[in-house]
Amino acid sequence: MRKRQLGVLCAVVLILFCFYSLPRSSPDGPRLPEQQPTQGPKKLPDIPSSAGHFDVQDSATDKTGVEKPAKQPGVPSPAKQPGVLSPAKQPDASEIIEFTSKKFTTTKPKPVPGGAHPIWHLIKEAEREFEAVKARQSQTLDDAAAEYRRRYGLPPPPHFDKWWAFAKSKGVQLMDEFDTIHDVLTPFWGLKPSTIRARAREALGADNQLMGVQVRNGNATHIFGGTDWFQKSVIGMMQGFVEYLPDMDLAFNVNDEPRVVVPHEDLERLVHKARTVAMPAANTAKKLRNGFTQKPLGLSYNGRFDEVKHTRFDFFPHQPVWTHSRISCSPASPARILEEDEQYDDLEQYAAGDLGFVSNWTAMSDICLSPSLASTYGFFDRPNAFGVVHDLFPIFSQSKVSSYGDIIYPPPWYWAGKVPYSDEIDPPWQDKLNRLYWRGSTTGGFSRNGGWRRQHRQLLVQKLNAPDQATILVPPTSSSQDDGETKTWTPTQVPRGEFKSLVDVHFSHVGQCDPGDCRAQRAFFSLREYARQEDALGYRHVLDIDGNAFSGRFYALLRSKSLVYKWAVFREWHYEWLRPWVHFVPMSLHGEEWLEVVRFFTGGRKGGSGGGGEEESEEGKGEVKAERSVGGSGVGGGEEGLGGEEAERMALRGREWAEKVLRNDDLEVWFFRLLLEYGRVIDDDRDNIGYSG
């Protein structure tokens, strides 16, 4: 009996001890000193922890278009120091992970002609091609209809004449360049029109994170889902032409990330059927009706989207998605090689010269050619949101990765002016600092278990600030080359720190991460303070980079008096209207050429020659403005120095072109053309409708 009493007493003591300890325990283990509440450091502005990057989410921006810091649950604000944000206390050693960059096997970039710097060849060729594109644009409706048939082997869609008049009234510059629309809609020609309409209804009938719009009798009669500004923007974009659209249901993706990726075997069959059966049938009609079918079968006219009891969309945010993303790639592509150690990036398809300057912007963003993206790009590592379907569904998205089948359209984000540009806060070129500038957040993916080391923004910031060797190109001296021999530029290793003052690229906030990963990134990166739009416009060279999806800053930067450097995998509607090396500077995936590109356009100077150096003032603004005469100083000098003058010329060219082709009028014209094309694809009588001229 005494033993039993003793046992009961021990059990009671144990239970009391557990109850006493429970409130003092943390679900993440022992509480670090950093997590203790403090009153000293000034806290950053709070926004919902689920908010993505500023690019495509209203809650993550202010009116300047610069990213707001996102406060993470359970993670305090770091202490404030002059020009740098650092953690209140260093995290445990186990949380500090050394940053390493994996080396990937690649094919050799294509050679470039000798003589001038490789960038000069790329600029010259890009300008020649673009001028040819502008010169060949159709001037009359008949010319445009003939060019349409020549390109696509189809008659133009119904109301093409109405679209032409609309586009001409808006002063559109490129009347024939709409290949992107044809490309994204081609697979849908492989499905029956009724199937496409049914899938739109199915997608909108369940909670699939979509916004639905019903077009009935020439009006947008019902809209459901999405935020208020998103709804108003989409309807506003359609207002000028909705009367010419057929009755249809439109499903708009409200997430940053794309939604539709079809297995290669299915996609191949769809495209084959489209090109060999459906499209030829539409091109053989002897008499075309310039209008759409009235009241297509299956559409609801009761002012709502009928509920469905199942969904084919699968949702798994914060999980790796490379395997899903590559399934539409050809089995013969590098991304589909079965053995990971045999995979390679096919640089030959998009890069040129010893350093791999971008020569083909489309191929560079083709993920099927670059399996290294599986471990170097945030979306593939752990997207912040992800809901995917593997059958071909008509989902309209603002941007997409090359392997996805979403229908891209001009983003309402741009139309609504979410990141406006103001000429009043943009100084003239000669008053700007001569260095590359960027501030932003660690968006692009969600970081867990050290995943930030595999995400593109972190990799770019780390590489541009690494204390390692970089490669630049040096021209031969006159005494080192034979008479009559074409000179070549020699890759030369130099300490990256020698050019430190040419680059001011830093994070201003850490977010989209588990608490441990957030602390590790604060310990690794030297954070800068929150920046405003006018801070970026104080620099001649500004960087634009993908976040969770497309970057919403791009248009504002292009309209500025600064030169834009673009790093992007996500594709947008303007692919044919904006040209690399003509309107902006493209940056490759691997980054071997990044420093040389900046060095070229800043005039070939070594870092530190303009001030700043090791004793930079707050935000690196101790640097004096660079002289406009750029030849002869620093490594290279001579002809290379001309790149400084070309930088100003390209910045002006991009600014002037953006004012002509990135207006709301241009977005509406492109959207009008897209919805006419889509309206034909989903019409049961699509073989007999179109514009005959």
XYZ file of C-alpha atoms in Angstrom:
693
model
C 0.000 0.000 0.000
C 2.882 2.339 0.904
C 4.513 1.661 -2.469
C 1.275 2.539 -4.221
C 0.998 5.823 -2.314
C 4.595 6.650 -3.127
C 3.933 6.004 -6.816
C 0.859 8.233 -6.810
C 2.808 10.998 -5.081
C 5.586 10.826 -7.708
C 3.013 10.986 -10.486
C 1.382 14.071 -8.961
C 4.761 15.798 -8.626
C 5.616 14.999 -12.262
C 2.286 16.369 -13.509
C 2.729 19.586 -11.506
C 6.243 20.026 -12.910
C 4.946 19.621 -16.481
C 2.203 22.193 -15.960
C 4.722 24.616 -14.450
C 7.171 24.220 -17.359
C 4.688 24.326 -20.241
C 4.050 28.137 -20.353
C 7.801 28.754 -20.371
C 8.499 26.555 -23.368
C 8.656 27.773 -26.950
C 7.338 25.675 -29.824
C 10.622 26.361 -31.596
C 12.757 25.231 -28.654
C 14.548 27.419 -26.145
C 13.985 31.113 -26.698
C 17.076 32.888 -28.009
C 18.118 36.187 -26.482
C 17.207 37.868 -29.795
C 13.580 36.938 -29.281
C 13.207 38.741 -25.953
C 11.033 41.821 -26.329
C 13.015 45.037 -26.328
C 12.074 48.681 -26.245
C 15.283 50.108 -27.682
C 15.320 49.348 -31.423
C 12.840 51.180 -33.593
C 10.428 48.667 -35.098
C 9.802 48.394 -38.805
C 6.298 49.035 -40.188
C 4.016 46.029 -39.757
C 2.213 44.393 -42.661
C 0.628 40.941 -42.831
C 3.270 38.241 -42.737
C 1.647 36.468 -45.679
C 2.145 39.445 -47.989
C 4.392 38.816 -50.955
C 6.789 41.214 -52.594
C 5.806 44.663 -53.770
C 5.691 43.637 -57.392
C 2.218 42.151 -57.553
C 0.610 42.629 -54.163
C -0.966 45.922 -53.180
C -0.427 45.403 -49.466
C 3.321 45.187 -49.905
C 3.837 48.632 -51.389
C 3.417 52.241 -50.576
C 2.683 54.945 -53.103
C 6.345 55.267 -54.019
C 6.418 51.709 -55.314
C 9.225 50.684 -52.949
C 8.924 47.538 -50.905
C 7.624 47.764 -47.390
C 9.241 45.512 -44.811
C 7.092 42.551 -43.818
C 7.182 41.657 -40.146
C 7.492 37.949 -39.483
C 5.663 36.310 -36.578
C 7.863 35.958 -33.529
C 10.808 37.790 -35.090
C 11.620 41.189 -33.599
C 12.813 44.203 -35.500
C 16.598 44.502 -35.774
C 18.589 47.232 -34.111
C 19.072 50.401 -36.074
C 22.593 51.511 -36.991
C 23.700 54.264 -39.344
C 22.996 53.027 -42.839
C 22.825 49.344 -41.835
C 20.219 47.211 -40.124
C 21.681 44.436 -37.979
C 20.106 41.922 -35.601
C 19.684 42.903 -31.990
C 21.904 39.978 -31.063
C 23.888 37.513 -33.152
C 21.981 34.230 -33.641
C 23.368 30.902 -32.546
C 26.228 29.521 -34.595
C 23.956 26.706 -35.756
C 21.769 29.276 -37.499
C 24.587 30.952 -39.437
C 25.099 28.988 -42.624
C 27.992 29.753 -44.913
C 26.817 30.820 -48.346
C 28.101 28.607 -51.122
C 27.455 28.648 -54.853
C 27.227 25.321 -56.606
C 29.077 25.052 -59.905
C 27.011 23.824 -62.826
C 28.109 22.203 -66.026
C 27.338 24.360 -69.043
C 27.871 24.389 -72.754
C 30.258 27.004 -74.088
C 28.728 30.341 -75.105
C 28.795 31.235 -78.773
C 31.803 33.232 -79.969
C 31.533 36.914 -80.806
C 33.345 38.797 -83.563
C 36.694 40.290 -82.690
C 37.490 43.965 -82.636
C 35.108 45.962 -80.479
C 33.973 44.952 -77.020
C 31.357 42.113 -77.239
C 28.661 44.408 -75.858
C 29.064 46.723 -78.839
C 28.319 43.824 -81.202
C 25.199 42.898 -79.215
C 23.928 46.486 -79.172
C 24.535 46.947 -82.888
C 22.746 43.712 -83.833
C 19.800 44.375 -81.492
C 19.331 47.879 -82.860
C 19.484 46.640 -86.447
C 16.813 44.007 -85.796
C 14.560 46.398 -83.916
C 14.738 49.093 -86.582
C 13.795 46.463 -89.158
C 10.776 45.452 -87.046
C 9.561 49.047 -86.777
C 10.015 49.658 -90.501
C 7.924 46.669 -91.610
C 4.742 47.428 -89.636
C 1.463 47.389 -91.570
C 0.019 50.793 -92.446
C -3.473 49.751 -93.562
C -6.115 47.291 -92.417
C -5.714 45.222 -95.590
C -1.962 45.040 -95.075
C -2.462 43.927 -91.474
C -4.940 41.203 -92.466
C -2.542 39.914 -95.124
C 0.369 39.936 -92.674
C -1.776 38.049 -90.154
C -2.501 35.296 -92.669
C 1.161 35.131 -93.665
C 2.359 34.716 -90.073
C -0.257 32.391 -88.644
C -1.904 30.612 -91.560
C -5.295 31.806 -90.333
C -7.752 34.584 -91.105
C -7.838 37.307 -88.427
C -10.460 36.849 -85.697
C -13.926 38.431 -85.834
C -14.005 42.205 -85.318
C -10.378 42.532 -86.390
C -11.451 45.682 -88.198
C -12.832 47.086 -84.947
C -9.563 46.229 -83.214
C -7.539 47.905 -85.974
C -9.524 51.122 -85.657
C -9.180 51.023 -81.871
C -5.400 50.487 -82.091
C -4.906 53.233 -84.664
C -6.904 55.685 -82.579
C -4.580 54.966 -79.663
C -1.416 55.529 -81.684
C -0.007 52.008 -81.252
C 3.537 51.697 -82.599
C 3.785 47.984 -83.449
C 0.598 46.921 -85.218
C 1.779 43.441 -86.231
C 3.801 42.227 -83.228
C 1.441 39.915 -81.366
C 3.152 36.538 -81.756
C 2.949 35.953 -78.009
C -0.855 35.804 -78.215
C -0.702 33.237 -81.001
C 1.845 31.142 -79.106
C -0.037 30.989 -75.794
C -3.376 30.179 -77.480
C -2.128 27.590 -79.983
C -2.503 24.594 -77.584
C -6.157 25.556 -76.961
C -6.887 24.982 -80.653
C -6.212 21.321 -79.861
C -9.268 21.199 -77.573
C -12.934 21.407 -78.470
C -14.392 24.883 -77.822
C -16.984 23.372 -75.492
C -14.198 21.719 -73.458
C -12.404 25.032 -72.947
C -15.614 26.752 -71.844
C -16.434 23.890 -69.491
C -12.993 24.049 -67.885
C -13.356 27.781 -67.283
C -16.670 27.120 -65.517
C -15.128 24.266 -63.543
C -12.207 26.410 -62.397
C -14.493 29.247 -61.305
C -16.996 26.941 -59.609
C -14.618 26.024 -56.774
C -12.331 27.951 -54.426
C -9.300 27.955 -56.716
C -7.928 31.424 -55.887
C -9.292 32.944 -59.076
C -11.298 35.993 -60.038
C -14.178 35.346 -62.418
C -15.669 37.759 -64.958
C -18.813 37.050 -66.948
C -19.174 38.851 -70.265
C -22.781 38.837 -71.455
C -24.410 40.842 -74.265
C -21.405 43.131 -74.651
C -21.032 43.951 -70.964
C -19.108 42.669 -67.969
C -22.196 41.686 -65.998
C -20.795 39.730 -63.061
C -17.451 39.668 -61.294
C -16.445 37.545 -58.345
C -13.240 37.091 -56.320
C -10.057 39.124 -56.158
C -9.395 42.431 -54.451
C -11.369 45.570 -55.146
C -8.557 47.320 -57.054
C -7.945 44.188 -59.121
C -11.597 43.917 -60.120
C -11.861 47.587 -61.028
C -8.640 47.477 -63.039
C -9.619 44.448 -65.131
C -13.045 45.914 -65.878
C -11.467 49.273 -66.623
C -9.062 47.702 -69.108
C -12.002 46.081 -70.938
C -14.358 49.047 -70.887
C -13.364 50.480 -74.251
C -13.957 47.282 -76.250
C -16.125 44.893 -74.219
C -19.065 45.524 -76.580
C -17.248 43.550 -79.306
C -16.551 40.483 -77.162
C -18.620 37.295 -77.233
C -20.389 35.892 -74.204
C -17.721 34.132 -72.162
C -16.411 33.342 -68.681
C -12.914 34.597 -67.880
C -10.807 33.138 -65.063
C -8.060 35.439 -63.743
C -5.291 34.192 -61.464
C -5.109 36.286 -58.272
C -1.765 34.802 -57.184
C 1.667 35.949 -58.304
C 2.681 32.466 -59.400
C 1.444 30.707 -62.595
C -1.136 27.918 -62.401
C -1.130 25.659 -65.494
C 1.605 23.241 -66.544
C 0.761 20.422 -68.966
C 2.877 17.253 -69.399
C 4.969 17.364 -72.562
C 3.248 14.372 -74.134
C -0.190 15.997 -73.742
C 1.068 19.387 -74.852
C 2.687 17.893 -77.933
C -0.565 16.203 -78.933
C -2.548 19.402 -78.396
C -0.180 21.484 -80.511
C -0.031 18.812 -83.223
C -3.813 18.676 -83.462
C -4.004 22.466 -83.476
C -1.526 22.857 -86.317
C -2.576 19.916 -88.464
C -6.343 19.800 -87.934
C -8.045 22.733 -86.214
C -6.123 25.693 -87.632
C -6.066 24.402 -91.242
C -9.829 23.845 -90.996
C -10.311 27.455 -89.933
C -8.185 28.606 -92.856
C -10.172 26.782 -95.537
C -13.550 28.448 -95.017
C -14.729 30.078 -98.236
C -17.008 32.529 -96.493
C -16.342 33.966 -93.049
C -18.785 35.539 -90.630
C -17.347 38.636 -88.943
C -19.001 37.948 -85.602
C -19.273 35.454 -82.750
C -21.875 32.799 -81.947
C -24.708 34.096 -79.788
C -25.294 32.438 -76.388
C -22.799 29.544 -76.497
C -23.975 26.289 -74.963
C -23.234 25.699 -71.291
C -22.891 29.301 -70.148
C -24.860 30.459 -67.135
C -27.091 33.503 -67.516
C -28.285 33.641 -63.919
C -25.656 36.114 -62.730
C -23.487 33.688 -60.796
C -20.826 31.011 -61.203
C -22.367 27.637 -60.528
C -20.625 25.659 -57.798
C -18.764 22.455 -58.632
C -18.044 19.765 -56.057
C -14.470 18.959 -57.054
C -11.352 20.661 -58.348
C -8.390 19.506 -60.405
C -6.159 22.182 -58.883
C -3.630 20.961 -56.334
C -2.391 23.428 -53.705
C 0.952 23.056 -51.948
C 2.687 26.367 -51.174
C 6.168 26.432 -49.602
C 7.126 23.156 -51.300
C 9.654 22.485 -54.104
C 7.986 22.642 -57.536
C 10.805 22.055 -60.037
C 9.591 18.539 -60.870
C 6.122 19.890 -61.628
C 7.476 22.837 -63.583
C 9.665 20.862 -65.967
C 7.085 18.265 -67.035
C 6.155 20.254 -70.115
C 9.776 20.311 -71.311
C 10.842 17.979 -74.087
C 12.369 14.689 -72.852
C 15.407 15.640 -74.958
C 15.933 18.941 -73.116
C 18.586 19.425 -70.400
C 15.871 19.883 -67.752
C 14.576 16.347 -68.360
C 17.918 14.519 -68.075
C 17.315 11.745 -65.557
C 20.652 11.798 -63.752
C 21.201 15.034 -61.846
C 24.972 14.847 -62.223
C 24.579 14.650 -65.996
C 22.405 17.745 -66.325
C 23.830 20.908 -67.826
C 22.751 24.419 -68.726
C 22.793 25.025 -72.460
C 24.419 28.469 -72.497
C 25.178 28.141 -76.180
C 21.513 28.817 -76.889
C 21.433 32.242 -75.247
C 24.936 33.445 -74.318
C 27.833 34.889 -76.293
C 31.479 35.606 -75.599
C 33.800 34.263 -72.927
C 31.717 35.756 -70.119
C 28.328 34.694 -71.482
C 26.623 37.985 -72.372
C 22.924 37.477 -73.136
C 22.398 37.145 -76.893
C 18.946 35.505 -76.902
C 16.540 36.826 -74.245
C 13.859 34.246 -75.051
C 16.195 31.260 -74.756
C 17.687 32.616 -71.530
C 14.282 32.496 -69.822
C 13.492 29.019 -71.193
C 13.752 26.888 -68.071
C 14.019 23.713 -70.137
C 17.522 24.835 -71.123
C 18.655 25.637 -67.560
C 18.122 22.875 -64.979
C 20.373 24.787 -62.558
C 17.287 26.931 -61.859
C 15.988 24.069 -59.726
C 18.448 25.128 -57.030
C 19.057 28.795 -57.878
C 15.585 30.288 -58.301
C 13.118 30.949 -55.495
C 9.934 29.937 -57.298
C 11.264 26.434 -57.956
C 12.677 26.057 -54.454
C 9.559 27.008 -52.468
C 6.979 29.350 -54.047
C 5.135 31.576 -51.640
C 1.831 30.381 -53.135
C 1.185 27.501 -55.506
C -1.997 25.967 -56.875
C -1.414 24.027 -60.082
C -3.432 22.029 -62.597
C -1.910 19.616 -65.115
C -4.718 19.745 -67.668
C -4.929 22.690 -70.074
C -7.196 25.212 -68.338
C -7.811 28.772 -69.633
C -6.321 30.722 -66.725
C -5.264 34.322 -67.333
C -2.087 35.278 -65.435
C -0.057 38.479 -65.337
C 3.206 36.626 -65.985
C 4.445 33.069 -66.240
C 7.460 30.799 -66.451
C 8.216 29.461 -69.947
C 7.046 25.910 -69.210
C 3.610 26.988 -67.957
C 0.465 27.197 -70.086
C -1.220 30.204 -68.482
C -2.609 32.841 -70.844
C -0.579 35.965 -70.078
C -2.208 39.381 -70.369
C -1.186 42.977 -69.514
C -1.070 43.202 -65.707
C -3.741 45.292 -63.990
C -0.882 46.196 -61.628
C 0.621 48.393 -64.352
C -2.727 49.697 -65.607
C -3.695 50.829 -62.113
C -0.371 52.665 -61.744
C 0.611 50.810 -58.591
C 4.201 51.994 -59.003
C 3.919 55.452 -60.548
C 6.791 57.419 -62.007
C 7.241 61.118 -61.275
C 9.579 63.225 -63.361
C 9.772 65.747 -60.524
C 11.850 63.430 -58.331
C 14.090 62.176 -61.141
C 17.299 64.207 -61.514
C 19.052 64.631 -64.875
C 21.648 62.064 -65.925
C 24.655 64.219 -65.071
C 23.421 64.640 -61.489
C 23.023 60.926 -60.808
C 25.595 58.677 -59.111
C 27.501 56.437 -61.510
C 26.848 53.047 -59.931
C 24.339 50.172 -60.037
C 21.628 50.450 -57.391
C 18.948 48.148 -55.963
C 17.031 47.819 -52.714
C 14.421 45.198 -51.985
C 13.249 42.261 -49.929
C 14.144 38.581 -49.861
C 11.036 37.672 -51.829
C 11.035 35.217 -54.700
C 10.346 32.139 -52.637
C 9.731 31.017 -49.076
C 12.873 30.063 -47.166
C 12.925 27.067 -44.880
C 15.805 24.846 -43.754
C 18.384 27.139 -45.347
C 16.520 27.415 -48.640
C 17.490 31.083 -49.030
C 20.863 29.881 -50.318
C 19.020 28.499 -53.369
C 16.988 31.595 -54.205
C 17.735 34.078 -56.947
C 17.619 37.393 -55.122
C 19.928 36.146 -52.395
C 22.307 34.645 -54.955
C 22.452 37.888 -56.934
C 23.052 40.117 -53.900
C 25.675 37.715 -52.555
C 27.541 37.441 -55.842
C 27.672 41.166 -56.510
C 29.066 41.784 -53.012
C 31.280 38.715 -52.644
C 34.928 39.229 -51.570
C 36.182 37.001 -54.367
C 37.707 37.175 -57.813
C 35.684 38.449 -60.758
C 36.341 38.303 -64.484
C 36.574 41.367 -66.676
C 37.596 41.841 -70.305
C 40.793 43.676 -71.147
C 41.715 44.782 -74.689
C 45.167 43.946 -76.030
C 47.749 46.683 -76.180
C 48.858 47.851 -79.606
C 52.253 46.225 -79.120
C 50.762 42.824 -78.291
C 48.983 42.254 -81.596
C 50.304 41.691 -85.076
C 49.598 44.210 -87.777
C 46.286 43.543 -89.497
C 45.131 41.026 -86.874
C 41.694 41.528 -85.374
C 42.128 42.224 -81.696
C 40.352 40.179 -79.075
C 39.342 41.024 -75.539
C 41.016 38.867 -72.902
C 39.205 37.564 -69.791
C 41.207 38.627 -66.751
C 40.725 37.769 -63.087
C 40.639 40.744 -60.718
C 39.618 41.246 -57.085
C 35.930 42.149 -57.110
C 36.596 44.612 -54.321
C 38.483 46.868 -56.720
C 35.112 47.740 -58.261
C 33.169 47.905 -55.031
C 32.020 51.487 -55.491
C 30.336 50.643 -58.823
C 27.735 48.425 -57.128
C 25.250 49.380 -54.413
C 22.957 46.354 -54.335
C 21.583 45.329 -50.937
C 18.539 44.017 -49.141
C 16.477 46.405 -47.059
C 14.280 43.730 -45.514
C 14.258 40.003 -44.813
C 10.923 38.197 -45.087
C 9.062 35.159 -46.450
C 11.036 32.767 -44.255
C 10.814 30.645 -41.134
C 12.185 32.434 -38.038
C 15.494 30.564 -38.127
C 16.058 31.307 -41.802
C 15.144 34.962 -41.275
C 17.733 35.262 -38.509
C 20.370 33.536 -40.609
C 19.822 35.941 -43.499
C 20.027 38.970 -41.218
C 23.324 37.630 -39.945
C 24.703 36.977 -43.427
C 23.564 40.015 -45.402
C 24.447 43.603 -44.622
C 20.981 45.147 -44.631
C 20.357 48.727 -45.651
C 17.518 50.955 -44.566
C 14.155 51.109 -46.261
C 14.466 53.120 -49.479
C 12.092 55.360 -51.376
C 11.655 55.554 -55.139
C 13.583 58.808 -55.342
C 16.558 57.050 -53.736
C 16.789 54.674 -56.692
C 16.372 57.489 -59.195
C 19.481 59.141 -57.796
C 21.566 56.549 -59.656
C 22.386 56.222 -63.345
C 22.158 52.439 -63.251
C 19.179 50.684 -61.634
C 18.536 46.964 -61.292
C 15.173 45.260 -61.787
C 14.823 41.623 -60.717
C 12.047 39.041 -60.413
C 10.442 38.612 -57.021
C 7.658 36.099 -56.439
C 6.850 36.640 -60.117
C 7.293 39.649 -62.434
C 8.690 42.871 -61.035
C 6.128 45.652 -60.745
C 8.844 48.338 -60.750
C 9.943 47.712 -64.326
C 7.769 50.258 -66.128
C 8.478 53.063 -63.656
C 12.208 52.429 -63.997
C 12.044 52.360 -67.795
C 10.263 55.711 -67.796
C 13.031 57.213 -65.684
C 16.264 58.873 -66.808
C 18.318 55.929 -65.522
C 19.564 52.861 -67.394
C 17.675 49.694 -66.417
C 19.440 46.354 -65.889
C 16.982 43.468 -66.094
C 17.263 39.985 -64.543
C 14.131 37.965 -65.249
C 12.865 34.440 -65.781
C 9.156 35.319 -65.674
C 7.712 36.325 -69.030
C 5.230 39.128 -69.635
C 2.981 40.357 -72.427
C 5.473 42.974 -73.704
C 8.060 40.400 -74.791
C 8.095 41.549 -78.431
C 7.695 45.249 -77.721
C 10.745 45.777 -75.468
C 14.169 44.709 -76.690
C 17.297 43.861 -74.676
C 20.393 45.874 -75.589
C 18.050 48.477 -77.111
C 15.812 49.544 -74.214
C 17.466 47.827 -71.247
C 20.536 45.794 -70.296
C 19.865 42.041 -69.950
C 21.645 40.067 -67.238
C 22.310 36.338 -67.504
C 21.347 33.601 -65.063
C 24.873 32.660 -63.977
C 26.312 36.130 -63.636
C 29.845 35.683 -64.898
C 29.390 38.854 -66.946
C 27.552 40.963 -64.354
C 30.522 43.009 -63.175
C 31.837 43.497 -66.708
C 28.440 44.768 -67.874
C 28.324 47.309 -65.051
C 31.966 48.240 -65.644
C 31.328 48.769 -69.350
C 28.333 51.068 -68.918
C 29.868 53.020 -66.040
C 32.802 53.842 -68.271
C 35.406 51.199 -67.479
C 36.669 52.797 -64.284
C 37.970 50.890 -61.306
C 35.855 51.147 -58.214
C 36.954 53.726 -55.721
C 38.242 56.214 -58.308
C 35.127 58.288 -57.839
C 35.174 58.185 -54.062
C 33.253 55.972 -51.699
C 35.675 53.049 -51.519
C 36.127 51.528 -48.101
C 34.835 54.588 -46.284
C 31.414 54.935 -47.820
C 28.999 57.189 -46.032
C 25.460 56.123 -45.185
C 23.763 54.315 -48.096
C 27.001 54.621 -50.100
C 26.261 58.226 -50.996
C 29.721 59.496 -50.183
C 30.699 58.797 -53.779
C 31.112 61.818 -55.974
C 29.345 61.974 -59.290
C 31.365 60.418 -62.091
C 32.703 62.571 -64.876
C 30.977 62.323 -68.229
C 34.353 61.918 -69.949
C 35.020 58.248 -69.443
C 37.851 57.191 -71.705
C 41.308 56.248 -70.600
C 40.765 55.687 -66.880
C 40.813 52.394 -65.053
C 41.328 48.922 -66.444
C 40.529 48.814 -70.122
C 40.037 52.513 -70.849
C 40.166 53.644 -74.446
C 37.303 52.335 -76.550
C 35.706 50.628 -73.558
C 35.194 54.005 -71.979
C 32.645 54.791 -74.689
C 30.252 52.530 -72.814
C 29.597 55.383 -70.412
C 28.181 57.523 -73.186
C 26.209 54.575 -74.565
C 24.625 54.121 -71.128
C 23.065 57.565 -71.295
C 21.933 57.003 -74.870
C 20.299 53.637 -74.051
C 18.629 55.092 -70.973
C 17.112 57.856 -73.094
C 16.064 55.409 -75.808
C 14.351 53.148 -73.278
C 12.618 56.124 -71.653
C 11.303 57.488 -74.954
C 10.114 54.079 -76.145
C 8.400 53.315 -72.830
C 6.374 56.500 -73.194
C 5.168 55.247 -76.579
C 4.402 51.558 -75.909
C 3.751 51.142 -72.169
C 0.783 53.488 -71.861
C -2.562 52.247 -70.578
C -3.758 52.617 -74.163
C -1.197 50.037 -75.281
C -2.200 47.599 -72.542
C -5.853 47.902 -73.569
C -5.111 47.378 -77.270
C -3.099 44.231 -76.508
C -5.816 42.931 -74.170
C -8.493 43.607 -76.813
C -6.554 41.601 -79.399
C -6.028 38.751 -76.914
C -9.712 38.474 -75.997
C -10.804 38.520 -79.646
C -8.400 35.658 -80.335
C -9.576 33.782 -77.255
C -13.211 34.412 -78.173
C -12.669 32.674 -81.513
C -10.889 29.678 -79.967
C -13.847 28.978 -77.648
C -16.501 29.482 -80.354
C -18.213 26.280 -81.555
C -18.264 27.707 -85.074
C -14.603 28.800 -85.063
C -13.997 27.216 -88.490
C -16.389 29.694 -90.099
C -15.847 32.959 -88.266
C -13.206 35.627 -88.770
C -12.379 38.790 -90.637
C -12.105 38.279 -94.390
C -11.358 41.862 -95.411
